Tab-separated table of C-alpha atoms in Angstrom:
chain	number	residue	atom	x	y	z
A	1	UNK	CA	-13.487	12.228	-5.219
A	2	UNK	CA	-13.054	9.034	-5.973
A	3	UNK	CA	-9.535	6.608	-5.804
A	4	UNK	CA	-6.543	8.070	-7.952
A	5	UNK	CA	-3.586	5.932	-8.426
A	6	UNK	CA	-0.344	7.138	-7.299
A	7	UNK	CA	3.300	6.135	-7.309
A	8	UNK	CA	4.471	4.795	-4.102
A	9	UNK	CA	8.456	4.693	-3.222
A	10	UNK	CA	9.594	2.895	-0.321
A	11	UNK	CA	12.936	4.945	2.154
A	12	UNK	CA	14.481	3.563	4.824
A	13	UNK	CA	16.710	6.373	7.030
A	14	UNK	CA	16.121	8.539	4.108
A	15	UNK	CA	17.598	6.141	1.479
A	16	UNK	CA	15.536	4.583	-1.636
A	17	UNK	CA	15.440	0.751	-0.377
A	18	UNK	CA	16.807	-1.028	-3.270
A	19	UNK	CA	15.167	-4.121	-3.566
A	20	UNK	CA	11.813	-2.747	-3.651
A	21	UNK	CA	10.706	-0.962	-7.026
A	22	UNK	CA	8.550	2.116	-6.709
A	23	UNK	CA	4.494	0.399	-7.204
A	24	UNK	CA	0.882	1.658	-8.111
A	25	UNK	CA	-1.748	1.600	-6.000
A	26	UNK	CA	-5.506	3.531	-5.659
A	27	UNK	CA	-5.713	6.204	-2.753
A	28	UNK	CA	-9.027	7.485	-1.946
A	29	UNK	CA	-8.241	10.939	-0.120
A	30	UNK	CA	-11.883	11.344	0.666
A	31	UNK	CA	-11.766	8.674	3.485
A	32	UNK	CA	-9.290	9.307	5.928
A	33	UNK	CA	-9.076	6.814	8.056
A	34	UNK	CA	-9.437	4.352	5.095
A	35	UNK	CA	-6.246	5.890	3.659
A	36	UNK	CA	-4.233	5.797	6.738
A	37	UNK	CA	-5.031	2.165	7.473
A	38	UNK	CA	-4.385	1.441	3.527
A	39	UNK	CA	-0.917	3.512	4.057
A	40	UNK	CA	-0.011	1.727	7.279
A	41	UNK	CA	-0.222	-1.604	5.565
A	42	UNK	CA	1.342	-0.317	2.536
A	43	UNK	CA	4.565	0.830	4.634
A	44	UNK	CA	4.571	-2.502	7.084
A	45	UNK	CA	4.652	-4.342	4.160
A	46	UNK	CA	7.505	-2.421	2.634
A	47	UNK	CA	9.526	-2.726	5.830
A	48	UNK	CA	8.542	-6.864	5.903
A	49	UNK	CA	9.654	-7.357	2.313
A	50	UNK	CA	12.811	-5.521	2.660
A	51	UNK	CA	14.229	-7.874	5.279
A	52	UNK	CA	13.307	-5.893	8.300
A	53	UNK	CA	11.615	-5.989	11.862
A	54	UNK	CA	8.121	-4.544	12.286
A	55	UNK	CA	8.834	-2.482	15.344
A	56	UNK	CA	11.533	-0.669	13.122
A	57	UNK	CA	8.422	0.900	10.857
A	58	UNK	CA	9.594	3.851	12.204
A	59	UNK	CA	12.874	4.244	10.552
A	60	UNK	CA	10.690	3.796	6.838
A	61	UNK	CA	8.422	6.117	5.053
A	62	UNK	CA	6.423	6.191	1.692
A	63	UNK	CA	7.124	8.874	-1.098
A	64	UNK	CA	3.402	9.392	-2.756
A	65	UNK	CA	3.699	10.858	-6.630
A	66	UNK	CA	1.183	11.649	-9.134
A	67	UNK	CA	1.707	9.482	-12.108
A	68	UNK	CA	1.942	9.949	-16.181
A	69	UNK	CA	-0.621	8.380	-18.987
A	70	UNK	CA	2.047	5.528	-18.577
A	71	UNK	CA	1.851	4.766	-14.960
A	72	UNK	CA	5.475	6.570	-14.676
A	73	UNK	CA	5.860	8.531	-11.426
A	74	UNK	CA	5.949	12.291	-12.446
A	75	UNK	CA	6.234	16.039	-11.079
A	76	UNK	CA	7.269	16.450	-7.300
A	77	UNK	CA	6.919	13.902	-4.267
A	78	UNK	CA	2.888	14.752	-2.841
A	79	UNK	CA	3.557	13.713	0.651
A	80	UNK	CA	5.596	11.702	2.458
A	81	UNK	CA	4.136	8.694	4.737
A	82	UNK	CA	5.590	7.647	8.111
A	83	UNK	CA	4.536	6.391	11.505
A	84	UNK	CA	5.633	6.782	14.978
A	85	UNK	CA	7.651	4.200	16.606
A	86	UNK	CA	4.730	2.653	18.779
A	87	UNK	CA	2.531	1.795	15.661
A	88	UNK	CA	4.839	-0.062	13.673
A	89	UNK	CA	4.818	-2.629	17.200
């Protein structure tokens, strides 16, 4: 399979961060450890931007949605993305 783009949102303790609007990117589910490294830099970027230290990763995680023939985020959240406290350090 090759890369599908999805609609990322970003949640700190379980609340939409405000300042940082859902975005598009390509996942390619057929490489694992591609997608986790892709995901982790997604996410540390997220917690950067929104004001926030990098060993508090933790306390974020990515919402992954399928998007619409307008690049609108549609139908139910796919998975969610998080990563344990040491990894974010």
């Amino acid at each position: 399979m090759a890369s599908k783009i999805y609609e990322i949102n970003v949640f700190h303790n379980g609340r939409p961060v405000r300042d940082i609007n859902p975005f598009l990117t390509a996942i390619d589910l057929d490489d694992a450890s591609e997608t986790k490294r892709d995901l982790n830099r997604h996410l540390l970027g997220a917690v950067l931007r929104s004001g926030a230290r990098r060993d508090l990763a933790h306390e974020f995680h990515l919402e992954v949605r399928d998007i619409d023939t307008d690049g609108k985020g549609r139908g139910p959240v796919l998975w969610r993305w998080a990563m344990p406290a040491s990894e974010g350090e």
